Structures are given as structure tokens and as C-alpha cells.
């Protein structure tokens, strides 16, 4: 079992250790970071996060059994007028716990924040088309593919396509009633 706690400066070093290649950084962080990830970039990322009415909430994922940080996730582009947000920066960083349903637990917890606490209507995300384990994880918690953004990101000499996915409040409620 996991819990989310606000990401803090003390978590920076662990996060940078997990990101070992420019490709992995692009997969995790999108085009807003450059390799190697450093403290200055993370400070910018955190600038207006985790405050009352912030448009971004950034979390470390904690393993409840031992208290270790095992991952990272954020809810960004929080739009309180249109009641929408975007899940991003999803990572099970601790390789020893991958493949054990941690990603699904992380997504469930972030959707509880989005729908149960913030009372949003729509949550979206983008995922590279080759990341089949992530796509499967997102579908298991109720996300639906909306469309493929072809050749949306450039890394080196190649282009990566991105699935746009979302879940609506009514779909979340239906899955979680009872």
C-alpha cells in the first residue's frame, strides 16, 4: 500500500537518481526538462506547487510498509473553472517494486485527489504509444484513449507519438460506488 505526500526539496536527490537517460527524462517529464535533471529545474517545477489554489500538486509516493519514497506523480494544469486537470510525471522509481500494481495504486490516489477532494469533472494525461505497461495501468483505473498525437515529441533523430487519454467524474463515480 502507498500514500502520497507533498514532494519537497529533500526528495530532489532521489528523483534525479532515478532519471538516468535523456529518453527516460522525456518519458517522465515531457519537454519541460532538459537532461541531466538538476535542482534548479526542480525548483522551477515546484515554484507555485502545493499551495492553496495552486494549479499544480506534486507528490512523492511513499511505501507505507517501510516509509521509503518509491515514486513520483503530479496533478497539473488544475483549472477550477472548467473543473479539469492533467496527471503527469508518473514514475515508479524504485525498480524493486515495479510490476506489483504500485502504478495503479498511485493513479487511484491521484484520482481521489482530483475527483473526491478537488471535485473536478475531467482528468487527462498523455502517454507515449510504446509505453504499453503505462497504457494498461491507466486503462485499468478507467482512462479512455481519446486520440493519438502522431510524432508529437522529438528525441534525437526520432519522433514519438503520444496517446491522449482521459477519465470523467461520472466514470470515476461509476467505478468506485459501493
Short mmCIF file of N, CA and C in Angstrom, two decimals:
data_model
loop_
_atom_site.label_atom_id
_atom_site.label_comp_id
_atom_site.label_asym_id
_atom_site.label_seq_id
_atom_site.Cartn_x
_atom_site.Cartn_y
_atom_site.Cartn_z
N UNK A 1 0.84 -1.20 0.00
CA UNK A 1 0.00 0.00 0.00
C UNK A 1 0.87 1.25 0.00
N UNK A 2 0.33 2.30 -0.60
CA UNK A 2 1.10 3.54 -0.74
C UNK A 2 0.31 4.73 -0.21
N UNK A 3 1.02 5.82 -0.01
CA UNK A 3 0.36 7.08 0.27
C UNK A 3 1.10 8.18 -0.47
N UNK A 4 0.39 9.27 -0.74
CA UNK A 4 1.00 10.41 -1.41
C UNK A 4 1.34 11.46 -0.36
N UNK A 5 2.53 12.02 -0.46
CA UNK A 5 2.86 13.19 0.38
C UNK A 5 3.48 14.25 -0.52
N UNK A 6 3.28 15.50 -0.15
CA UNK A 6 3.81 16.57 -0.99
C UNK A 6 5.31 16.40 -1.21
N UNK A 7 5.72 16.55 -2.46
CA UNK A 7 7.13 16.49 -2.87
C UNK A 7 7.85 17.69 -2.27
N UNK A 8 9.03 17.45 -1.72
CA UNK A 8 9.79 18.51 -1.05
C UNK A 8 11.22 18.54 -1.56
N UNK A 9 11.92 19.61 -1.23
CA UNK A 9 13.31 19.77 -1.62
C UNK A 9 14.15 18.56 -1.22
N UNK A 10 13.82 17.98 -0.07
CA UNK A 10 14.58 16.81 0.41
C UNK A 10 14.40 15.58 -0.49
N UNK A 11 13.42 15.62 -1.38
CA UNK A 11 13.17 14.49 -2.30
C UNK A 11 13.89 14.66 -3.64
N UNK A 12 14.49 15.83 -3.88
CA UNK A 12 15.10 16.13 -5.18
C UNK A 12 16.16 15.10 -5.57
N UNK A 13 17.06 14.78 -4.64
CA UNK A 13 18.20 13.91 -4.96
C UNK A 13 17.73 12.53 -5.40
N UNK A 14 16.75 11.97 -4.69
CA UNK A 14 16.22 10.65 -5.04
C UNK A 14 15.65 10.67 -6.46
N UNK A 15 14.88 11.69 -6.77
CA UNK A 15 14.26 11.80 -8.09
C UNK A 15 15.31 11.90 -9.19
N UNK A 16 16.32 12.72 -9.00
CA UNK A 16 17.34 12.87 -10.04
C UNK A 16 18.12 11.57 -10.25
N UNK A 17 18.29 10.78 -9.20
CA UNK A 17 18.98 9.48 -9.33
C UNK A 17 18.20 8.51 -10.23
N UNK A 18 16.88 8.58 -10.16
CA UNK A 18 16.05 7.66 -10.95
C UNK A 18 16.10 7.97 -12.44
N UNK A 19 16.42 9.20 -12.80
CA UNK A 19 16.35 9.62 -14.20
C UNK A 19 17.75 9.55 -14.81
N UNK A 20 18.03 8.42 -15.47
CA UNK A 20 19.39 8.12 -15.90
C UNK A 20 19.70 8.46 -17.35
N UNK A 21 18.67 8.71 -18.17
CA UNK A 21 18.90 8.98 -19.60
C UNK A 21 18.00 10.12 -20.08
N UNK A 22 18.40 10.81 -21.17
CA UNK A 22 17.53 11.84 -21.75
C UNK A 22 16.18 11.27 -22.19
N UNK A 23 16.18 10.03 -22.70
CA UNK A 23 14.94 9.39 -23.14
C UNK A 23 13.99 9.19 -21.97
N UNK A 24 14.53 8.71 -20.84
CA UNK A 24 13.70 8.48 -19.66
C UNK A 24 13.18 9.81 -19.12
N UNK A 25 14.00 10.85 -19.16
CA UNK A 25 13.56 12.17 -18.70
C UNK A 25 12.40 12.68 -19.55
N UNK A 26 12.47 12.49 -20.87
CA UNK A 26 11.38 12.93 -21.74
C UNK A 26 10.12 12.12 -21.45
N UNK A 27 10.27 10.81 -21.26
CA UNK A 27 9.11 9.98 -20.95
C UNK A 27 8.46 10.43 -19.65
N UNK A 28 9.27 10.72 -18.64
CA UNK A 28 8.74 11.09 -17.34
C UNK A 28 8.24 12.53 -17.31
N UNK A 29 9.07 13.44 -17.80
CA UNK A 29 8.81 14.85 -17.57
C UNK A 29 8.31 15.64 -18.74
N UNK A 30 8.22 15.02 -19.91
CA UNK A 30 7.80 15.77 -21.08
C UNK A 30 8.89 16.74 -21.51
N UNK A 31 8.53 17.71 -22.33
CA UNK A 31 9.53 18.60 -22.92
C UNK A 31 9.98 19.74 -22.00
N UNK A 32 9.47 19.79 -20.77
CA UNK A 32 9.77 20.93 -19.89
C UNK A 32 11.08 20.81 -19.11
N UNK A 33 11.75 19.69 -19.23
CA UNK A 33 13.01 19.49 -18.53
C UNK A 33 14.10 19.18 -19.54
N UNK A 34 15.36 19.43 -19.17
CA UNK A 34 16.47 19.03 -20.02
C UNK A 34 17.43 18.16 -19.20
N UNK A 35 18.06 17.23 -19.89
CA UNK A 35 18.95 16.27 -19.24
C UNK A 35 20.33 16.89 -19.08
N UNK A 36 21.02 16.68 -17.96
CA UNK A 36 20.54 15.95 -16.79
C UNK A 36 19.62 16.83 -15.92
N UNK A 37 18.64 16.20 -15.31
CA UNK A 37 17.73 16.88 -14.40
C UNK A 37 18.55 17.40 -13.21
N UNK A 38 18.30 18.65 -12.81
CA UNK A 38 19.04 19.19 -11.68
C UNK A 38 18.13 19.96 -10.73
N UNK A 39 18.73 20.41 -9.62
CA UNK A 39 17.98 21.09 -8.57
C UNK A 39 17.26 22.35 -9.08
N UNK A 40 17.94 23.12 -9.92
CA UNK A 40 17.35 24.35 -10.44
C UNK A 40 16.06 24.07 -11.23
N UNK A 41 16.08 23.04 -12.07
CA UNK A 41 14.88 22.68 -12.83
C UNK A 41 13.76 22.24 -11.89
N UNK A 42 14.11 21.48 -10.86
CA UNK A 42 13.10 21.00 -9.91
C UNK A 42 12.55 22.16 -9.07
N UNK A 43 13.39 23.13 -8.74
CA UNK A 43 12.90 24.31 -8.01
C UNK A 43 11.89 25.08 -8.86
N UNK A 44 12.17 25.22 -10.16
CA UNK A 44 11.22 25.88 -11.07
C UNK A 44 9.91 25.10 -11.14
N UNK A 45 10.02 23.78 -11.25
CA UNK A 45 8.86 22.88 -11.31
C UNK A 45 7.99 23.07 -10.06
N UNK A 46 8.62 23.31 -8.91
CA UNK A 46 7.92 23.40 -7.63
C UNK A 46 7.48 24.83 -7.28
N UNK A 47 7.85 25.81 -8.11
CA UNK A 47 7.69 27.22 -7.74
C UNK A 47 6.32 27.57 -7.15
N UNK A 48 5.26 27.22 -7.81
CA UNK A 48 3.92 27.57 -7.30
C UNK A 48 3.09 26.35 -6.94
N UNK A 49 3.78 25.25 -6.67
CA UNK A 49 3.08 23.99 -6.40
C UNK A 49 2.70 23.85 -4.93
N UNK A 50 1.69 23.01 -4.70
CA UNK A 50 1.34 22.53 -3.36
C UNK A 50 0.92 23.64 -2.40
N UNK A 51 0.32 24.68 -2.94
CA UNK A 51 -0.24 25.75 -2.11
C UNK A 51 -1.76 25.73 -2.30
N UNK A 52 -2.49 26.40 -1.42
CA UNK A 52 -3.93 26.53 -1.59
C UNK A 52 -4.19 27.18 -2.94
N UNK A 53 -5.06 26.58 -3.70
CA UNK A 53 -5.42 27.07 -5.04
C UNK A 53 -4.29 27.04 -6.07
N UNK A 54 -3.22 26.25 -5.81
CA UNK A 54 -2.17 26.05 -6.82
C UNK A 54 -2.78 25.38 -8.04
N UNK A 55 -2.14 25.58 -9.20
CA UNK A 55 -2.60 24.85 -10.37
C UNK A 55 -1.78 23.59 -10.59
N UNK A 56 -0.90 23.28 -9.63
CA UNK A 56 -0.16 22.02 -9.69
C UNK A 56 0.07 21.48 -8.28
N UNK A 57 -0.17 20.18 -8.13
CA UNK A 57 0.11 19.47 -6.89
C UNK A 57 1.12 18.37 -7.22
N UNK A 58 2.22 18.34 -6.50
CA UNK A 58 3.32 17.44 -6.80
C UNK A 58 3.56 16.54 -5.59
N UNK A 59 3.64 15.23 -5.84
CA UNK A 59 3.72 14.27 -4.74
C UNK A 59 4.88 13.29 -4.88
N UNK A 60 5.40 12.92 -3.73
CA UNK A 60 6.24 11.73 -3.63
C UNK A 60 5.31 10.59 -3.26
N UNK A 61 5.64 9.40 -3.73
CA UNK A 61 4.85 8.22 -3.41
C UNK A 61 5.62 7.44 -2.35
N UNK A 62 4.94 7.20 -1.23
CA UNK A 62 5.58 6.56 -0.08
C UNK A 62 5.04 5.14 0.08
N UNK A 63 5.96 4.19 0.28
CA UNK A 63 5.60 2.82 0.63
C UNK A 63 5.24 2.83 2.11
N UNK A 64 3.97 2.53 2.43
CA UNK A 64 3.52 2.59 3.82
C UNK A 64 4.25 1.60 4.72
N UNK A 65 4.71 0.48 4.16
CA UNK A 65 5.36 -0.55 4.97
C UNK A 65 6.67 -0.08 5.57
N UNK A 66 7.49 0.61 4.76
CA UNK A 66 8.81 0.99 5.27
C UNK A 66 9.08 2.50 5.25
N UNK A 67 8.13 3.29 4.74
CA UNK A 67 8.29 4.74 4.72
C UNK A 67 9.19 5.25 3.61
N UNK A 68 9.68 4.36 2.74
CA UNK A 68 10.57 4.78 1.66
C UNK A 68 9.81 5.47 0.53
N UNK A 69 10.49 6.42 -0.12
CA UNK A 69 9.94 7.06 -1.32
C UNK A 69 10.18 6.08 -2.47
N UNK A 70 9.09 5.70 -3.16
CA UNK A 70 9.22 4.71 -4.25
C UNK A 70 8.76 5.26 -5.60
N UNK A 71 8.24 6.49 -5.60
CA UNK A 71 7.76 7.03 -6.87
C UNK A 71 7.42 8.50 -6.79
N UNK A 72 6.81 8.98 -7.88
CA UNK A 72 6.51 10.39 -8.05
C UNK A 72 5.29 10.53 -8.95
N UNK A 73 4.46 11.54 -8.68
CA UNK A 73 3.28 11.80 -9.51
C UNK A 73 2.83 13.24 -9.29
N UNK A 74 2.21 13.82 -10.31
CA UNK A 74 1.68 15.17 -10.13
C UNK A 74 0.30 15.30 -10.77
N UNK A 75 -0.41 16.28 -10.28
CA UNK A 75 -1.68 16.69 -10.87
C UNK A 75 -1.49 18.16 -11.24
N UNK A 76 -1.43 18.42 -12.54
CA UNK A 76 -1.13 19.77 -13.00
C UNK A 76 -2.22 20.33 -13.87
N UNK A 77 -1.99 21.53 -14.37
CA UNK A 77 -2.97 22.24 -15.19
C UNK A 77 -4.35 22.22 -14.54
N UNK A 78 -4.36 22.40 -13.21
CA UNK A 78 -5.64 22.37 -12.49
C UNK A 78 -6.41 23.63 -12.84
N UNK A 79 -7.55 23.42 -13.45
CA UNK A 79 -8.41 24.51 -13.91
C UNK A 79 -9.71 24.40 -13.13
N UNK A 80 -9.85 25.26 -12.12
CA UNK A 80 -11.01 25.17 -11.23
C UNK A 80 -12.29 25.69 -11.89
N UNK A 81 -12.18 26.49 -12.95
CA UNK A 81 -13.36 26.99 -13.65
C UNK A 81 -13.95 25.89 -14.53
N UNK A 82 -13.09 25.24 -15.33
CA UNK A 82 -13.56 24.16 -16.20
C UNK A 82 -13.51 22.80 -15.51
N UNK A 83 -13.04 22.79 -14.26
CA UNK A 83 -13.01 21.58 -13.42
C UNK A 83 -12.24 20.44 -14.09
N UNK A 84 -11.03 20.77 -14.53
CA UNK A 84 -10.20 19.77 -15.20
C UNK A 84 -8.76 19.85 -14.69
N UNK A 85 -8.01 18.79 -14.93
CA UNK A 85 -6.59 18.74 -14.57
C UNK A 85 -5.93 17.65 -15.39
N UNK A 86 -4.60 17.58 -15.26
CA UNK A 86 -3.80 16.62 -16.01
C UNK A 86 -2.86 15.88 -15.08
N UNK A 87 -2.88 14.56 -15.16
CA UNK A 87 -1.92 13.75 -14.42
C UNK A 87 -0.62 13.74 -15.20
N UNK A 88 0.49 13.89 -14.50
CA UNK A 88 1.78 13.86 -15.18
C UNK A 88 2.87 13.37 -14.26
N UNK A 89 4.07 13.28 -14.80
CA UNK A 89 5.27 12.93 -14.02
C UNK A 89 5.08 11.64 -13.24
N UNK A 90 4.42 10.66 -13.86
CA UNK A 90 4.14 9.39 -13.19
C UNK A 90 5.37 8.49 -13.27
N UNK A 91 5.86 8.06 -12.12
CA UNK A 91 7.02 7.17 -12.11
C UNK A 91 7.03 6.29 -10.87
N UNK A 92 7.15 4.99 -11.11
CA UNK A 92 7.52 4.08 -10.04
C UNK A 92 9.04 4.01 -10.14
N UNK A 93 9.71 4.77 -9.31
CA UNK A 93 11.15 4.92 -9.42
C UNK A 93 11.93 3.75 -8.86
N UNK A 94 11.41 3.16 -7.80
CA UNK A 94 12.08 2.03 -7.16
C UNK A 94 11.84 0.78 -8.00
N UNK A 95 12.89 0.33 -8.69
CA UNK A 95 12.74 -0.80 -9.63
C UNK A 95 12.31 -2.09 -8.92
N UNK A 96 12.58 -2.21 -7.63
CA UNK A 96 12.24 -3.45 -6.91
C UNK A 96 10.74 -3.60 -6.69
N UNK A 97 9.97 -2.52 -6.85
CA UNK A 97 8.52 -2.64 -6.64
C UNK A 97 7.73 -2.51 -7.94
N UNK A 98 8.43 -2.43 -9.07
CA UNK A 98 7.73 -2.36 -10.35
C UNK A 98 7.02 -3.68 -10.65
N UNK A 99 5.90 -3.58 -11.37
CA UNK A 99 5.16 -4.78 -11.75
C UNK A 99 4.32 -5.35 -10.62
N UNK A 100 4.12 -4.57 -9.56
CA UNK A 100 3.36 -5.06 -8.40
C UNK A 100 2.08 -4.25 -8.18
N UNK A 101 1.64 -3.54 -9.19
CA UNK A 101 0.39 -2.78 -9.07
C UNK A 101 0.54 -1.42 -8.39
N UNK A 102 1.78 -1.00 -8.15
CA UNK A 102 2.01 0.30 -7.50
C UNK A 102 1.49 1.44 -8.38
N UNK A 103 1.73 1.35 -9.69
CA UNK A 103 1.26 2.39 -10.61
C UNK A 103 -0.24 2.57 -10.53
N UNK A 104 -0.96 1.47 -10.45
CA UNK A 104 -2.42 1.52 -10.34
C UNK A 104 -2.84 2.19 -9.04
N UNK A 105 -2.15 1.85 -7.94
CA UNK A 105 -2.44 2.49 -6.65
C UNK A 105 -2.17 3.99 -6.71
N UNK A 106 -1.06 4.37 -7.36
CA UNK A 106 -0.72 5.79 -7.50
C UNK A 106 -1.81 6.53 -8.27
N UNK A 107 -2.26 5.93 -9.36
CA UNK A 107 -3.28 6.57 -10.18
C UNK A 107 -4.59 6.69 -9.41
N UNK A 108 -4.94 5.65 -8.67
CA UNK A 108 -6.16 5.70 -7.86
C UNK A 108 -6.08 6.82 -6.83
N UNK A 109 -4.94 6.95 -6.17
CA UNK A 109 -4.77 8.00 -5.15
C UNK A 109 -4.84 9.40 -5.77
N UNK A 110 -4.22 9.60 -6.93
CA UNK A 110 -4.24 10.93 -7.55
C UNK A 110 -5.65 11.25 -8.06
N UNK A 111 -6.39 10.23 -8.49
CA UNK A 111 -7.77 10.46 -8.94
C UNK A 111 -8.68 10.76 -7.75
N UNK A 112 -8.38 10.20 -6.58
CA UNK A 112 -9.13 10.57 -5.36
C UNK A 112 -8.93 12.06 -5.06
N UNK A 113 -7.71 12.53 -5.21
CA UNK A 113 -7.43 13.97 -5.01
C UNK A 113 -8.25 14.77 -6.02
N UNK A 114 -8.19 14.37 -7.29
CA UNK A 114 -8.85 15.12 -8.36
C UNK A 114 -10.37 15.14 -8.20
N UNK A 115 -10.96 13.97 -8.03
CA UNK A 115 -12.42 13.89 -8.04
C UNK A 115 -13.05 14.05 -6.66
N UNK A 116 -12.46 13.45 -5.64
CA UNK A 116 -13.08 13.47 -4.32
C UNK A 116 -12.76 14.74 -3.53
N UNK A 117 -11.50 15.23 -3.66
CA UNK A 117 -11.12 16.43 -2.91
C UNK A 117 -11.37 17.71 -3.71
N UNK A 118 -10.86 17.76 -4.95
CA UNK A 118 -10.98 18.98 -5.75
C UNK A 118 -12.30 19.06 -6.51
N UNK A 119 -13.05 17.96 -6.53
CA UNK A 119 -14.37 17.92 -7.20
C UNK A 119 -14.28 18.31 -8.68
N UNK A 120 -13.24 17.78 -9.35
CA UNK A 120 -13.07 18.06 -10.77
C UNK A 120 -14.03 17.22 -11.60
N UNK A 121 -14.14 17.57 -12.88
CA UNK A 121 -15.03 16.85 -13.80
C UNK A 121 -14.25 15.95 -14.77
N UNK A 122 -13.03 16.38 -15.14
CA UNK A 122 -12.27 15.65 -16.16
C UNK A 122 -10.79 15.66 -15.80
N UNK A 123 -10.17 14.50 -15.95
CA UNK A 123 -8.72 14.38 -15.74
C UNK A 123 -8.14 13.71 -16.98
N UNK A 124 -7.07 14.32 -17.52
CA UNK A 124 -6.46 13.79 -18.73
C UNK A 124 -4.99 13.48 -18.48
N UNK A 125 -4.37 12.83 -19.45
CA UNK A 125 -2.93 12.58 -19.42
C UNK A 125 -2.46 12.27 -20.82
N UNK A 126 -1.15 12.32 -21.01
CA UNK A 126 -0.54 11.91 -22.27
C UNK A 126 0.46 10.81 -21.97
N UNK A 127 0.51 9.81 -22.84
CA UNK A 127 1.44 8.70 -22.64
C UNK A 127 1.98 8.26 -24.00
N UNK A 128 3.29 8.01 -24.07
CA UNK A 128 3.87 7.59 -25.34
C UNK A 128 3.30 6.24 -25.77
N UNK A 129 3.06 6.11 -27.07
CA UNK A 129 2.36 4.94 -27.60
C UNK A 129 3.10 3.62 -27.37
N UNK A 130 4.42 3.68 -27.17
CA UNK A 130 5.18 2.44 -26.95
C UNK A 130 5.19 2.01 -25.48
N UNK A 131 4.65 2.84 -24.59
CA UNK A 131 4.68 2.53 -23.16
C UNK A 131 3.44 1.70 -22.78
N UNK A 132 3.43 0.46 -23.25
CA UNK A 132 2.24 -0.38 -23.11
C UNK A 132 1.90 -0.69 -21.66
N UNK A 133 2.90 -0.81 -20.78
CA UNK A 133 2.58 -1.10 -19.37
C UNK A 133 1.86 0.10 -18.74
N UNK A 134 2.28 1.31 -19.06
CA UNK A 134 1.60 2.50 -18.52
C UNK A 134 0.18 2.61 -19.09
N UNK A 135 0.04 2.39 -20.39
CA UNK A 135 -1.29 2.47 -21.02
C UNK A 135 -2.23 1.48 -20.37
N UNK A 136 -1.76 0.26 -20.15
CA UNK A 136 -2.56 -0.77 -19.50
C UNK A 136 -2.95 -0.34 -18.08
N UNK A 137 -2.03 0.22 -17.35
CA UNK A 137 -2.28 0.71 -15.99
C UNK A 137 -3.37 1.77 -16.01
N UNK A 138 -3.25 2.73 -16.92
CA UNK A 138 -4.22 3.83 -16.97
C UNK A 138 -5.61 3.33 -17.36
N UNK A 139 -5.65 2.35 -18.28
CA UNK A 139 -6.95 1.78 -18.68
C UNK A 139 -7.58 1.04 -17.50
N UNK A 140 -6.77 0.36 -16.69
CA UNK A 140 -7.30 -0.38 -15.54
C UNK A 140 -7.98 0.53 -14.52
N UNK A 141 -7.53 1.78 -14.40
CA UNK A 141 -8.19 2.69 -13.46
C UNK A 141 -9.28 3.52 -14.12
N UNK A 142 -9.52 3.30 -15.43
CA UNK A 142 -10.67 3.91 -16.07
C UNK A 142 -10.39 4.94 -17.15
N UNK A 143 -9.13 5.20 -17.46
CA UNK A 143 -8.83 6.15 -18.53
C UNK A 143 -9.19 5.55 -19.88
N UNK A 144 -9.62 6.41 -20.80
CA UNK A 144 -10.02 6.01 -22.14
C UNK A 144 -9.15 6.77 -23.15
N UNK A 145 -8.68 6.05 -24.16
CA UNK A 145 -7.90 6.70 -25.22
C UNK A 145 -8.82 7.62 -26.01
N UNK A 146 -8.37 8.86 -26.21
CA UNK A 146 -9.15 9.83 -26.98
C UNK A 146 -8.57 10.02 -28.38
N UNK A 147 -7.25 9.93 -28.48
CA UNK A 147 -6.65 10.13 -29.79
C UNK A 147 -5.15 10.04 -29.72
N UNK A 148 -4.56 9.78 -30.86
CA UNK A 148 -3.11 9.64 -30.96
C UNK A 148 -2.53 10.91 -31.57
N UNK A 149 -1.62 11.55 -30.83
CA UNK A 149 -0.90 12.70 -31.36
C UNK A 149 0.35 12.15 -32.04
N UNK A 150 0.32 12.09 -33.34
CA UNK A 150 1.40 11.45 -34.09
C UNK A 150 2.66 12.30 -34.08
N UNK A 151 3.81 11.63 -33.88
CA UNK A 151 5.12 12.30 -33.90
C UNK A 151 5.11 13.60 -33.10
N UNK A 152 4.60 13.53 -31.86
CA UNK A 152 4.39 14.72 -31.03
C UNK A 152 5.66 15.22 -30.35
N UNK A 153 6.63 14.35 -30.11
CA UNK A 153 7.87 14.75 -29.43
C UNK A 153 9.08 14.23 -30.21
N UNK A 154 10.14 15.05 -30.23
CA UNK A 154 11.37 14.67 -30.92
C UNK A 154 12.43 14.35 -29.88
N UNK A 155 13.07 13.22 -30.03
CA UNK A 155 14.20 12.85 -29.18
C UNK A 155 15.31 12.35 -30.10
N UNK A 156 16.43 13.05 -30.09
CA UNK A 156 17.49 12.70 -31.04
C UNK A 156 16.98 12.86 -32.45
N UNK A 157 17.09 11.78 -33.24
CA UNK A 157 16.64 11.82 -34.63
C UNK A 157 15.28 11.17 -34.84
N UNK A 158 14.62 10.77 -33.74
CA UNK A 158 13.33 10.12 -33.94
C UNK A 158 12.19 10.90 -33.28
N UNK A 159 10.99 10.56 -33.69
CA UNK A 159 9.79 11.18 -33.16
C UNK A 159 8.98 10.14 -32.41
N UNK A 160 8.35 10.58 -31.33
CA UNK A 160 7.50 9.69 -30.53
C UNK A 160 6.06 10.18 -30.61
N UNK A 161 5.14 9.24 -30.75
CA UNK A 161 3.71 9.56 -30.76
C UNK A 161 3.14 9.38 -29.35
N UNK A 162 2.08 10.13 -29.09
CA UNK A 162 1.54 10.24 -27.74
C UNK A 162 0.04 9.98 -27.74
N UNK A 163 -0.41 9.05 -26.89
CA UNK A 163 -1.85 8.85 -26.70
C UNK A 163 -2.36 9.89 -25.73
N UNK A 164 -3.44 10.52 -26.08
CA UNK A 164 -4.16 11.41 -25.17
C UNK A 164 -5.26 10.56 -24.54
N UNK A 165 -5.35 10.56 -23.21
CA UNK A 165 -6.33 9.73 -22.51
C UNK A 165 -7.03 10.59 -21.46
N UNK A 166 -8.26 10.20 -21.09
CA UNK A 166 -8.96 10.93 -20.04
C UNK A 166 -9.94 10.03 -19.30
N UNK A 167 -10.37 10.53 -18.15
CA UNK A 167 -11.44 9.91 -17.37
C UNK A 167 -12.33 11.04 -16.87
N UNK A 168 -13.63 10.82 -16.89
CA UNK A 168 -14.59 11.82 -16.43
C UNK A 168 -15.09 11.46 -15.03
N UNK A 169 -15.56 12.47 -14.34
CA UNK A 169 -16.07 12.30 -12.98
C UNK A 169 -17.13 11.20 -12.92
N UNK A 170 -18.06 11.17 -13.88
CA UNK A 170 -19.13 10.17 -13.88
C UNK A 170 -18.56 8.75 -14.01
N UNK A 171 -17.50 8.60 -14.81
CA UNK A 171 -16.86 7.29 -14.98
C UNK A 171 -16.16 6.88 -13.69
N UNK A 172 -15.51 7.83 -13.03
CA UNK A 172 -14.84 7.58 -11.75
C UNK A 172 -15.87 7.13 -10.70
N UNK A 173 -16.99 7.89 -10.62
CA UNK A 173 -18.02 7.57 -9.62
C UNK A 173 -18.61 6.18 -9.87
N UNK A 174 -18.86 5.87 -11.13
CA UNK A 174 -19.42 4.57 -11.50
C UNK A 174 -18.49 3.43 -11.06
N UNK A 175 -17.19 3.61 -11.27
CA UNK A 175 -16.21 2.58 -10.92
C UNK A 175 -16.04 2.42 -9.41
N UNK A 176 -16.31 3.48 -8.67
CA UNK A 176 -15.99 3.50 -7.25
C UNK A 176 -17.18 3.58 -6.32
N UNK A 177 -18.36 3.24 -6.85
CA UNK A 177 -19.53 3.27 -5.97
C UNK A 177 -19.59 2.00 -5.15
N UNK A 178 -20.26 2.11 -4.01
CA UNK A 178 -20.40 0.94 -3.16
C UNK A 178 -19.33 0.97 -2.18
#
